Amino acid sequence: MKRRDFLGVLTGGAASLALGPTWAGASTLPDEFFIFVHAGGGWDVTLWADPRNERRGLIDPATAGNSETGGLKYWKHAGGTFEILTSKSGLQLGPGIGSLYDLRERLTIINGLAMNTVSHDDGTTFSTTGRHRTGGAVPESSVDVVCANELGGRQLMPSVAIRFPSQFVGDRLDRRAVPLRVGSVDAITRSFVRSADYLQPPDRQAITALLTEEARELARDSTHPAPFDQLASQHQDLVPLLTGDFTKALGARQLQAAYPQFEYQGFQGGSTVAAAFAIEAIKRNLVRCVGFGLGGFDTHGANQRQHALQLQELFGTIAAMVKLLDATPHPTRRGAKLSEHTHILVVSEFCRTPQLNPAGGRDHYPNNSALVISPRFRPGPFGATDPDQLLPVDSVEFSDGRRAIAPPDLLATFLGAFGIDPRRYMRDGEIVKALLA
Amino acid sequence: MRPVALLLALLVACHGDRRPAVISPGTAQPWPAHRAVLLDQSPKAKRRAVPAEVFLRAYLGWFGDLAPYDAFLRARGNDLFDQWSYYLAALGLPDHHVDAPRISQSNTVMLATIGRLGEALCIRSVEHDLRANPPLDKRVIFAFEQPVQPTRETFAPAFDILHRTFLGYPVALAPIPRIDRFFALYREVASRQATRLTPDEMAWAAVCTALVQHPEAWVY
Amino acid sequence: MKWWLACVVIGLALVPDLGAQRALADYRYFRALSIDLAGRPPTRDEIAAFEAAGFDLDAWLDARLASEPYAERIRRVYTDLLRLELPEGTAVFRPPSVLLRWTTIQDADGKTLDLYFREGQRRLKPELDGQVCFTQAETGLIVGADGPPNGTPKRVSKRLLEERTVVVKPWWLYADYKTRQPRNRADATWVERYGYELVWSMFNEADGKTPVTGVRVCREEAQIAETGRVVATGRIVKKGDPLLPGRLTRLPADTAFAKANAGTMTSCFAQTGFESSIECGCGVGLERCLPTVPAGFVMPWVTPLGVDLAFDSAPRPAILWLRAWWSQEAIHFLDRIFREDRDVREILTSPSTTVNGPLAQFYRFFANATCCGAASELGYTQAEPLFDPAKVPTSLSPHEVATWTVVEDRGPHAAGVMTMPMFLLKYGSRRQRAHAVYSVFMCKEFVAEAAKLEPSTEPDLTKRAGCSTCHQRLEPMAAYFARIQESDWTYLPQPLFPVSLERCTAAGPAGMPMGACRTFYDPDFTDRTSTMLRGAYGAPAHADEGPRGLARDVTSSPEFAPCVVRNVAQSLLGRQLTAADDTWKAALAKAFVDGKYRMRSLVRAIVTSPRYRDANDRKPR
């Protein structure tokens, strides 16, 4: 064995001390896909997931006087406020649900998530990682990175985060799971364009081979080889992306033309193209996880009047994604639809106060709801809040007693649904079997 | 200097006055007290990523200390360069308008972006420095007389200039195969058919592009 | 004799060979220092200087630690933590008294003219009061709340045009707008001269060739007086009153201030002047106002290397262009502290700031437009600002974007970055402001990991079960901001807004605070004998101390110095500090405090430490 190969084995061995995927020995490759959506700012759950149309306790319900109702597809007047919508699965929904109401029998809504924070940064971190920040630092990786680490290693881009609060923490995860964090879809595609007038693809391949070799040698020479190993694999990953039709099909303009179902002129503007990117990238089997953020829900003032319309637009985007997934064949499973193997998790950092503030807005509140659309989850409601103050209720038996469900429990359950042992990645949280189908 | 001194020392030692054959024992004196040396037991940290601002400032400097818009004008054309707005977030710059944090780990898009920027810089520098052939003091990147059909020996000094420019140290201190590796890259690219540049110019552009993207350029 | 010869030769062998090459670790260390302290990798010339005999690293370090790139590097630590920018779509600061709206009319020859006016401007003719200076009957057009006018334009006679409007040479087009005959008109050279750029549509007509030499405004807006007489019309306006023909808004009613002060003189710099005097306009060259249209002020948007090297800039309305300078104020303020190696505590304590032309204009003429709203019902009509306009340099013109001047003392309420507009808007609520200071300057977070939230009617969050874990600390800190309005910078002075105001107690006829009382005093802490200024209940004394009290508390806390050390060290080392660094961190913190909180010596200690030097982790061969 040559020294270089021996060292290659050594570094491969060192890399295997990292948290490799649990499926590594399995005979079938993972073929599930994940879409994570962050509704930035803190959403008003009384308008959709945990609807309140009655003045009671602290609750100031949305009314035609304090909200813009024109344009709300499912606002049905009921004594100045709105009529609550229901589903066979037992859900109660508010008018902000929009077109997602058409898919109500496939929705899993978790209410009464105990947040214990009303800070944007901390709430966002808690919702996506299951841990609070410590001194400003994020202690654990986010759920999309965990899924990418477990299931995404073979994809060209295991995890893409378009304004999604993705976190890659520590040294124990596969470096390929480092998320591509970008502000826009075009930031991904334009960087892969190369001029045809000067260097040619064989030249770039030679450069890549040289850089990969240099990176590997530097890794062997380092006490901490991880950064160079990471660079080496990322250089290798570049080659097919530079030579394929990736840039043509996944540019923002092309996506908007190919997916007119999404609303590109609304509150979110062009940011909605991230949803189209998710569909196209999954369809082409380029990614395992796509996360994107749609913001503007932090309505402390008069902008609370439009909150229901913003929610309607958000859930309209989700509904359009689900319908597209219903109509798209799975890239590797013959005869299957993408919707049977794509799992959507929608979170926000907290919810808004049930009472209106003097400016007519709603402030931050340490309660939350989340939405899951997945064949592996049982449709219907889960968790509850008290009727007067919208605070989480102790509704679930856990190993540490009866308490409210919290984000780490939801995230642990989400990972557990795909055979991922949450304890490998998360300090907190328990799998809630009642959530699973 | 040092080898000569050592030789002299040896000569003196060998040909100086002879010492007595027997050294009588005497009372052992205690060694003088030494300064306590604290062993640094702090964790040896891994390399840190070069901030995006540093790369951008260096990049504009490599373009001849141009302002961003001027660099864009110089780089664009032939599909070599888009607008800056496409690249900045991909390089890991934070966007405090939307609370997007700084990215301190590399990813594929970041490397693709550096590659694109690197190609633009190197192609335009080849056109400016080698093709237009201004005086050496007017060149930022290829500040050497271009060797004609270089051998390894004539390639090395020119490569050293590029190595110092992008990686900050002489190539002589680099892992041994580096000159050979890059010379092999040069020869491979130069062996292909000319495009808008001559084969040698394309080869220098490839060497430059590889150095801009080199792992050692990205950590420190 | 030969022994001394041996000594000489051995000594020569031990003298360092001045021609010896430096090791790779030396080059990497020098490169790291350049990246962190010079803002870029070393150039070839700098490497050659480093390699030369006699290179003095200490002297080189001293020079770098006094340079702009070093200041920028350390400033970046804090701007990454504070994130003092706002999303573009955030609608903040649109006071009518400051904004010049735009409409069009047709002159006697049928030519369309742009016309600027202020919504709410008091006018001589009652039928025009509060709106544009022409009726619908006169122009054929009705001007809505936004956008271009509606209707079929009618030609306005020359006499009427001259009676109602005047052409002014405005500040945004003329550098010498204060002179009797301004001539120094904006052109493409202004970018180089002042750093100020307008798009061509601002200084050329639609044909692209005819220069715009003035803007037409309603005459009342063109007034330059600094004081005006208060007018009370005696008008009674009720909500259900029908609109006058051609009007989309009701005639403005007399304010309480106007009724109480009719006939007296009031400042045209205050909102009361705008609301109650016909004689208050936009000042010389319209310098007290901002044009809303066209969106022709070129605003640097992506500026990682500073506004002078903007990577992206775009034309924006003046109100957004102004916002870019709010961020720059904080940046220049921080840069000065690090560049001059001032006491780092000044980030929170300093009364000083640095302003350019647009900021000077903002603080002199615009900032106080947010005062006083509902507060005028409680007698607050003249703003007591966080930045006293009298301390703003008058020599700076609004277009002097690149000229920065230090103002040593903004006034008695100023407290570092905490009283700057961008901080107060980014962190709009009192609790957000307190939290920002807590996390950035004390390295702590408000997290209640194991708190149980029970339904409760306890309004005092420092006592409510589950909430008290965090709010026991948060509310007293937030109380320091009780006198600064949320999402605003309007200051509520103590004499008019004591912590408990008798007229706002529940003893009044309504039984509970209503109107302005409810806006400023918290009903949850009101009874028949006392009330509580909103946000002050956690520590009423803190409300009177203001942000300066918070600055004092935070900078004198034992967490402050270790937090500075932690933030700077982590940024320079590129990693989190661990327990293995505790002794080192404590030593640095002690030295930082003993050295009077100077950043330069702290950074020098870090970058000359083995931790920094050995961060390039090559295995020994």
PDB file of C-alpha atoms in Angstrom, chain C residues 335-551:
ATOM      1  CA  ASP C 335     -14.751  53.489  14.306  1.00  0.00           C
ATOM      2  CA  ARG C 336     -13.700  56.588  16.227  1.00  0.00           C
ATOM      3  CA  ILE C 337     -13.635  54.710  19.520  1.00  0.00           C
ATOM      4  CA  PHE C 338     -11.351  52.023  18.126  1.00  0.00           C
ATOM      5  CA  ARG C 339      -9.251  54.215  15.861  1.00  0.00           C
ATOM      6  CA  GLU C 340      -8.460  56.681  18.645  1.00  0.00           C
ATOM      7  CA  ASP C 341      -8.218  53.897  21.218  1.00  0.00           C
ATOM      8  CA  ARG C 342     -10.817  55.531  23.380  1.00  0.00           C
ATOM      9  CA  ASP C 343     -12.400  53.920  26.416  1.00  0.00           C
ATOM     10  CA  VAL C 344     -14.513  51.078  25.062  1.00  0.00           C
ATOM     11  CA  ARG C 345     -17.226  51.868  27.581  1.00  0.00           C
ATOM     12  CA  GLU C 346     -17.982  54.932  25.486  1.00  0.00           C
ATOM     13  CA  ILE C 347     -19.923  52.660  23.147  1.00  0.00           C
ATOM     14  CA  LEU C 348     -22.669  52.954  25.755  1.00  0.00           C
ATOM     15  CA  THR C 349     -21.727  56.025  27.768  1.00  0.00           C
ATOM     16  CA  SER C 350     -20.502  58.625  25.321  1.00  0.00           C
ATOM     17  CA  PRO C 351     -22.512  61.774  24.693  1.00  0.00           C
ATOM     18  CA  SER C 352     -20.624  62.286  21.449  1.00  0.00           C
ATOM     19  CA  THR C 353     -21.307  61.216  17.917  1.00  0.00           C
ATOM     20  CA  THR C 354     -20.074  61.865  14.388  1.00  0.00           C
ATOM     21  CA  VAL C 355     -22.336  63.372  11.758  1.00  0.00           C
ATOM     22  CA  ASN C 356     -22.169  64.213   8.067  1.00  0.00           C
ATOM     23  CA  GLY C 357     -24.296  66.627   6.072  1.00  0.00           C
ATOM     24  CA  PRO C 358     -27.466  64.528   5.801  1.00  0.00           C
ATOM     25  CA  LEU C 359     -27.308  63.634   9.488  1.00  0.00           C
ATOM     26  CA  ALA C 360     -26.800  67.253  10.458  1.00  0.00           C
ATOM     27  CA  GLN C 361     -29.867  68.138   8.421  1.00  0.00           C
ATOM     28  CA  PHE C 362     -31.792  65.285  10.008  1.00  0.00           C
ATOM     29  CA  TYR C 363     -30.960  66.278  13.550  1.00  0.00           C
ATOM     30  CA  ARG C 364     -31.566  69.973  12.979  1.00  0.00           C
ATOM     31  CA  PHE C 365     -34.815  69.778  11.078  1.00  0.00           C
ATOM     32  CA  PHE C 366     -36.375  66.320  10.894  1.00  0.00           C
ATOM     33  CA  ALA C 367     -35.722  64.362  14.060  1.00  0.00           C
ATOM     34  CA  ASN C 368     -38.127  66.331  16.206  1.00  0.00           C
ATOM     35  CA  ALA C 369     -40.982  65.897  13.736  1.00  0.00           C
ATOM     36  CA  THR C 370     -41.968  62.768  15.644  1.00  0.00           C
ATOM     37  CA  CYS C 371     -42.839  64.912  18.616  1.00  0.00           C
ATOM     38  CA  CYS C 372     -45.351  65.060  19.949  1.00  0.00           C
ATOM     39  CA  GLY C 373     -48.476  63.268  18.768  1.00  0.00           C
ATOM     40  CA  ALA C 374     -50.767  62.211  21.599  1.00  0.00           C
ATOM     41  CA  ALA C 375     -48.289  63.650  24.083  1.00  0.00           C
ATOM     42  CA  SER C 376     -49.415  67.139  23.190  1.00  0.00           C
ATOM     43  CA  GLU C 377     -52.621  66.400  25.072  1.00  0.00           C
ATOM     44  CA  LEU C 378     -50.481  66.226  28.185  1.00  0.00           C
ATOM     45  CA  GLY C 379     -48.842  69.529  27.423  1.00  0.00           C
ATOM     46  CA  TYR C 380     -45.820  68.236  25.472  1.00  0.00           C
ATOM     47  CA  THR C 381     -45.509  70.458  22.454  1.00  0.00           C
ATOM     48  CA  GLN C 382     -41.840  71.341  22.191  1.00  0.00           C
ATOM     49  CA  ALA C 383     -39.554  68.352  21.838  1.00  0.00           C
ATOM     50  CA  GLU C 384     -36.806  67.707  24.353  1.00  0.00           C
ATOM     51  CA  PRO C 385     -34.613  65.724  21.995  1.00  0.00           C
ATOM     52  CA  LEU C 386     -31.980  63.091  22.547  1.00  0.00           C
ATOM     53  CA  PHE C 387     -29.720  65.143  20.269  1.00  0.00           C
ATOM     54  CA  ASP C 388     -30.024  68.864  20.905  1.00  0.00           C
ATOM     55  CA  PRO C 389     -30.299  70.567  17.482  1.00  0.00           C
ATOM     56  CA  ALA C 390     -28.367  73.531  18.860  1.00  0.00           C
ATOM     57  CA  LYS C 391     -25.319  71.268  19.085  1.00  0.00           C
ATOM     58  CA  VAL C 392     -25.483  70.216  15.456  1.00  0.00           C
ATOM     59  CA  PRO C 393     -22.829  71.918  13.326  1.00  0.00           C
ATOM     60  CA  THR C 394     -24.524  74.462  11.093  1.00  0.00           C
ATOM     61  CA  SER C 395     -21.665  74.536   8.628  1.00  0.00           C
ATOM     62  CA  LEU C 396     -22.501  71.132   7.182  1.00  0.00           C
ATOM     63  CA  SER C 397     -24.713  71.214   4.108  1.00  0.00           C
ATOM     64  CA  PRO C 398     -27.106  68.324   3.459  1.00  0.00           C
ATOM     65  CA  HIS C 399     -25.209  67.132   0.400  1.00  0.00           C
ATOM     66  CA  GLU C 400     -21.848  66.958   2.219  1.00  0.00           C
ATOM     67  CA  VAL C 401     -22.151  63.240   2.509  1.00  0.00           C
ATOM     68  CA  ALA C 402     -18.433  62.560   2.794  1.00  0.00           C
ATOM     69  CA  THR C 403     -17.628  65.203   5.422  1.00  0.00           C
ATOM     70  CA  TRP C 404     -17.844  63.825   8.938  1.00  0.00           C
ATOM     71  CA  THR C 405     -17.638  66.023  11.994  1.00  0.00           C
ATOM     72  CA  VAL C 406     -17.445  65.016  15.631  1.00  0.00           C
ATOM     73  CA  VAL C 407     -20.077  66.423  17.955  1.00  0.00           C
ATOM     74  CA  GLU C 408     -18.680  66.019  21.427  1.00  0.00           C
ATOM     75  CA  ASP C 409     -21.893  66.489  23.329  1.00  0.00           C
ATOM     76  CA  ARG C 410     -25.329  65.683  21.946  1.00  0.00           C
ATOM     77  CA  GLY C 411     -27.056  66.722  25.127  1.00  0.00           C
ATOM     78  CA  PRO C 412     -27.951  65.408  28.578  1.00  0.00           C
ATOM     79  CA  HIS C 413     -29.881  62.371  27.382  1.00  0.00           C
ATOM     80  CA  ALA C 414     -27.372  61.002  24.913  1.00  0.00           C
ATOM     81  CA  ALA C 415     -25.848  57.614  25.763  1.00  0.00           C
ATOM     82  CA  GLY C 416     -23.606  56.106  23.147  1.00  0.00           C
ATOM     83  CA  VAL C 417     -25.162  53.979  20.500  1.00  0.00           C
ATOM     84  CA  MET C 418     -28.284  53.404  22.639  1.00  0.00           C
ATOM     85  CA  THR C 419     -29.715  56.816  21.786  1.00  0.00           C
ATOM     86  CA  MET C 420     -29.043  56.726  18.057  1.00  0.00           C
ATOM     87  CA  PRO C 421     -32.016  56.409  15.704  1.00  0.00           C
ATOM     88  CA  MET C 422     -30.897  53.163  14.110  1.00  0.00           C
ATOM     89  CA  PHE C 423     -30.545  51.408  17.472  1.00  0.00           C
ATOM     90  CA  LEU C 424     -33.895  52.697  18.676  1.00  0.00           C
ATOM     91  CA  LEU C 425     -35.631  51.557  15.493  1.00  0.00           C
ATOM     92  CA  LYS C 426     -33.848  48.244  15.110  1.00  0.00           C
ATOM     93  CA  TYR C 427     -34.769  47.438  18.674  1.00  0.00           C
ATOM     94  CA  GLY C 428     -38.139  49.092  18.757  1.00  0.00           C
ATOM     95  CA  SER C 429     -39.474  48.038  22.130  1.00  0.00           C
ATOM     96  CA  ARG C 430     -38.012  48.807  25.527  1.00  0.00           C
ATOM     97  CA  ARG C 431     -37.437  45.142  26.206  1.00  0.00           C
ATOM     98  CA  GLN C 432     -35.740  44.612  22.837  1.00  0.00           C
ATOM     99  CA  ARG C 433     -33.381  47.468  23.600  1.00  0.00           C
ATOM    100  CA  ALA C 434     -32.575  46.075  27.031  1.00  0.00           C
ATOM    101  CA  HIS C 435     -32.079  42.612  25.564  1.00  0.00           C
ATOM    102  CA  ALA C 436     -29.706  43.889  22.880  1.00  0.00           C
ATOM    103  CA  VAL C 437     -27.505  45.537  25.501  1.00  0.00           C
ATOM    104  CA  TYR C 438     -27.706  42.474  27.770  1.00  0.00           C
ATOM    105  CA  SER C 439     -26.592  40.043  25.092  1.00  0.00           C
ATOM    106  CA  VAL C 440     -24.007  42.160  23.276  1.00  0.00           C
ATOM    107  CA  PHE C 441     -22.336  43.795  26.282  1.00  0.00           C
ATOM    108  CA  MET C 442     -22.893  41.254  29.027  1.00  0.00           C
ATOM    109  CA  CYS C 443     -22.876  38.121  26.843  1.00  0.00           C
ATOM    110  CA  LYS C 444     -26.046  36.835  28.463  1.00  0.00           C
ATOM    111  CA  GLU C 445     -29.421  35.691  27.199  1.00  0.00           C
ATOM    112  CA  PHE C 446     -32.886  35.769  28.642  1.00  0.00           C
ATOM    113  CA  VAL C 447     -33.809  32.122  28.585  1.00  0.00           C
ATOM    114  CA  ALA C 448     -36.026  30.259  31.040  1.00  0.00           C
ATOM    115  CA  GLU C 449     -35.154  26.682  30.325  1.00  0.00           C
ATOM    116  CA  ALA C 450     -37.348  25.041  32.898  1.00  0.00           C
ATOM    117  CA  ALA C 451     -39.998  27.642  33.534  1.00  0.00           C
ATOM    118  CA  LYS C 452     -43.597  26.572  33.723  1.00  0.00           C
ATOM    119  CA  LEU C 453     -46.107  29.075  32.421  1.00  0.00           C
ATOM    120  CA  GLU C 454     -49.345  29.017  34.369  1.00  0.00           C
ATOM    121  CA  PRO C 455     -52.314  31.139  33.344  1.00  0.00           C
ATOM    122  CA  SER C 456     -52.243  34.189  35.538  1.00  0.00           C
ATOM    123  CA  THR C 457     -53.735  37.633  35.786  1.00  0.00           C
ATOM    124  CA  GLU C 458     -50.652  39.085  37.488  1.00  0.00           C
ATOM    125  CA  PRO C 459     -49.657  42.085  35.349  1.00  0.00           C
ATOM    126  CA  ASP C 460     -46.262  42.411  36.976  1.00  0.00           C
ATOM    127  CA  LEU C 461     -44.075  40.042  34.979  1.00  0.00           C
ATOM    128  CA  THR C 462     -41.361  40.229  37.597  1.00  0.00           C
ATOM    129  CA  LYS C 463     -43.789  38.384  39.839  1.00  0.00           C
ATOM    130  CA  ARG C 464     -45.785  36.199  37.466  1.00  0.00           C
ATOM    131  CA  ALA C 465     -44.930  32.533  37.841  1.00  0.00           C
ATOM    132  CA  GLY C 466     -42.779  31.307  35.002  1.00  0.00           C
ATOM    133  CA  CYS C 467     -42.201  34.786  33.579  1.00  0.00           C
ATOM    134  CA  SER C 468     -40.300  36.112  36.539  1.00  0.00           C
ATOM    135  CA  THR C 469     -37.232  34.008  35.771  1.00  0.00           C
ATOM    136  CA  CYS C 470     -36.344  36.404  32.964  1.00  0.00           C
ATOM    137  CA  HIS C 471     -38.422  39.447  33.670  1.00  0.00           C
ATOM    138  CA  GLN C 472     -36.980  40.036  37.122  1.00  0.00           C
ATOM    139  CA  ARG C 473     -33.858  41.130  35.275  1.00  0.00           C
ATOM    140  CA  LEU C 474     -35.417  42.315  32.042  1.00  0.00           C
ATOM    141  CA  GLU C 475     -38.045  44.720  33.347  1.00  0.00           C
ATOM    142  CA  PRO C 476     -35.659  46.858  35.416  1.00  0.00           C
ATOM    143  CA  MET C 477     -33.344  47.067  32.417  1.00  0.00           C
ATOM    144  CA  ALA C 478     -36.200  47.929  30.078  1.00  0.00           C
ATOM    145  CA  ALA C 479     -37.307  50.638  32.493  1.00  0.00           C
ATOM    146  CA  TYR C 480     -34.228  52.665  31.543  1.00  0.00           C
ATOM    147  CA  PHE C 481     -35.909  53.169  28.163  1.00  0.00           C
ATOM    148  CA  ALA C 482     -39.327  54.090  29.583  1.00  0.00           C
ATOM    149  CA  ARG C 483     -38.812  57.725  28.573  1.00  0.00           C
ATOM    150  CA  ILE C 484     -38.003  56.964  24.938  1.00  0.00           C
ATOM    151  CA  GLN C 485     -41.018  56.115  22.843  1.00  0.00           C
ATOM    152  CA  GLU C 486     -41.059  52.674  21.310  1.00  0.00           C
ATOM    153  CA  SER C 487     -40.096  52.427  17.618  1.00  0.00           C
ATOM    154  CA  ASP C 488     -39.168  56.083  17.860  1.00  0.00           C
ATOM    155  CA  TRP C 489     -36.725  58.427  19.540  1.00  0.00           C
ATOM    156  CA  THR C 490     -39.176  60.889  21.077  1.00  0.00           C
ATOM    157  CA  TYR C 491     -38.082  61.614  24.618  1.00  0.00           C
ATOM    158  CA  LEU C 492     -40.694  62.038  27.364  1.00  0.00           C
ATOM    159  CA  PRO C 493     -39.342  64.593  29.823  1.00  0.00           C
ATOM    160  CA  GLN C 494     -39.827  63.980  33.501  1.00  0.00           C
ATOM    161  CA  PRO C 495     -41.659  67.216  34.423  1.00  0.00           C
ATOM    162  CA  LEU C 496     -44.465  66.462  31.975  1.00  0.00           C
ATOM    163  CA  PHE C 497     -44.284  62.664  32.329  1.00  0.00           C
ATOM    164  CA  PRO C 498     -43.514  61.822  35.927  1.00  0.00           C
ATOM    165  CA  VAL C 499     -43.576  58.152  36.794  1.00  0.00           C
ATOM    166  CA  SER C 500     -47.017  58.734  38.293  1.00  0.00           C
ATOM    167  CA  LEU C 501     -49.158  61.528  36.861  1.00  0.00           C
ATOM    168  CA  GLU C 502     -52.094  62.564  38.959  1.00  0.00           C
ATOM    169  CA  ARG C 503     -54.397  63.484  36.125  1.00  0.00           C
ATOM    170  CA  CYS C 504     -53.979  59.996  34.672  1.00  0.00           C
ATOM    171  CA  THR C 505     -54.978  58.115  37.784  1.00  0.00           C
ATOM    172  CA  ALA C 506     -58.249  56.241  38.028  1.00  0.00           C
ATOM    173  CA  ALA C 507     -59.672  59.010  40.134  1.00  0.00           C
ATOM    174  CA  GLY C 508     -60.687  60.858  36.990  1.00  0.00           C
ATOM    175  CA  PRO C 509     -64.241  60.895  35.614  1.00  0.00           C
ATOM    176  CA  ALA C 510     -63.573  57.987  33.257  1.00  0.00           C
ATOM    177  CA  GLY C 511     -62.385  55.868  36.145  1.00  0.00           C
ATOM    178  CA  MET C 512     -59.410  54.657  34.093  1.00  0.00           C
ATOM    179  CA  PRO C 513     -56.797  56.414  32.015  1.00  0.00           C
ATOM    180  CA  MET C 514     -58.131  57.269  28.597  1.00  0.00           C
ATOM    181  CA  GLY C 515     -56.726  58.966  25.526  1.00  0.00           C
ATOM    182  CA  ALA C 516     -53.191  60.213  25.981  1.00  0.00           C
ATOM    183  CA  CYS C 517     -53.129  58.942  29.556  1.00  0.00           C
ATOM    184  CA  ARG C 518     -53.705  55.431  28.292  1.00  0.00           C
ATOM    185  CA  THR C 519     -51.033  55.844  25.640  1.00  0.00           C
ATOM    186  CA  PHE C 520     -48.359  56.811  28.109  1.00  0.00           C
ATOM    187  CA  TYR C 521     -49.523  55.313  31.398  1.00  0.00           C
ATOM    188  CA  ASP C 522     -50.238  51.659  32.032  1.00  0.00           C
ATOM    189  CA  PRO C 523     -53.809  50.860  33.136  1.00  0.00           C
ATOM    190  CA  ASP C 524     -52.594  47.637  34.734  1.00  0.00           C
ATOM    191  CA  PHE C 525     -50.666  49.687  37.282  1.00  0.00           C
ATOM    192  CA  THR C 526     -53.225  52.407  37.819  1.00  0.00           C
ATOM    193  CA  ASP C 527     -55.470  52.957  40.759  1.00  0.00           C
ATOM    194  CA  ARG C 528     -57.235  55.916  42.247  1.00  0.00           C
ATOM    195  CA  THR C 529     -54.115  57.435  43.663  1.00  0.00           C
ATOM    196  CA  SER C 530     -51.308  56.569  41.298  1.00  0.00           C
ATOM    197  CA  THR C 531     -50.461  55.425  37.851  1.00  0.00           C
ATOM    198  CA  MET C 532     -47.289  54.157  36.230  1.00  0.00           C
ATOM    199  CA  LEU C 533     -45.394  55.388  33.193  1.00  0.00           C
ATOM    200  CA  ARG C 534     -45.463  52.550  30.652  1.00  0.00           C
ATOM    201  CA  GLY C 535     -42.416  50.356  30.904  1.00  0.00           C
ATOM    202  CA  ALA C 536     -41.293  51.805  34.228  1.00  0.00           C
ATOM    203  CA  TYR C 537     -42.865  49.402  36.703  1.00  0.00           C
ATOM    204  CA  GLY C 538     -39.829  47.130  36.870  1.00  0.00           C
ATOM    205  CA  ALA C 539     -37.782  49.938  38.429  1.00  0.00           C
ATOM    206  CA  PRO C 540     -39.393  53.380  38.398  1.00  0.00           C
ATOM    207  CA  ALA C 541     -36.163  55.090  39.395  1.00  0.00           C
ATOM    208  CA  HIS C 542     -34.540  53.723  36.248  1.00  0.00           C
ATOM    209  CA  ALA C 543     -37.022  55.611  34.087  1.00  0.00           C
ATOM    210  CA  ASP C 544     -35.647  58.898  35.322  1.00  0.00           C
ATOM    211  CA  GLU C 545     -32.054  57.780  34.920  1.00  0.00           C
ATOM    212  CA  GLY C 546     -32.642  56.911  31.301  1.00  0.00           C
ATOM    213  CA  PRO C 547     -30.201  55.047  29.068  1.00  0.00           C
ATOM    214  CA  ARG C 548     -27.281  56.730  30.814  1.00  0.00           C
ATOM    215  CA  GLY C 549     -28.231  54.779  33.914  1.00  0.00           C
ATOM    216  CA  LEU C 550     -28.197  51.543  31.962  1.00  0.00           C
ATOM    217  CA  ALA C 551     -24.828  52.452  30.481  1.00  0.00           C
TER     218      ALA C 551
END
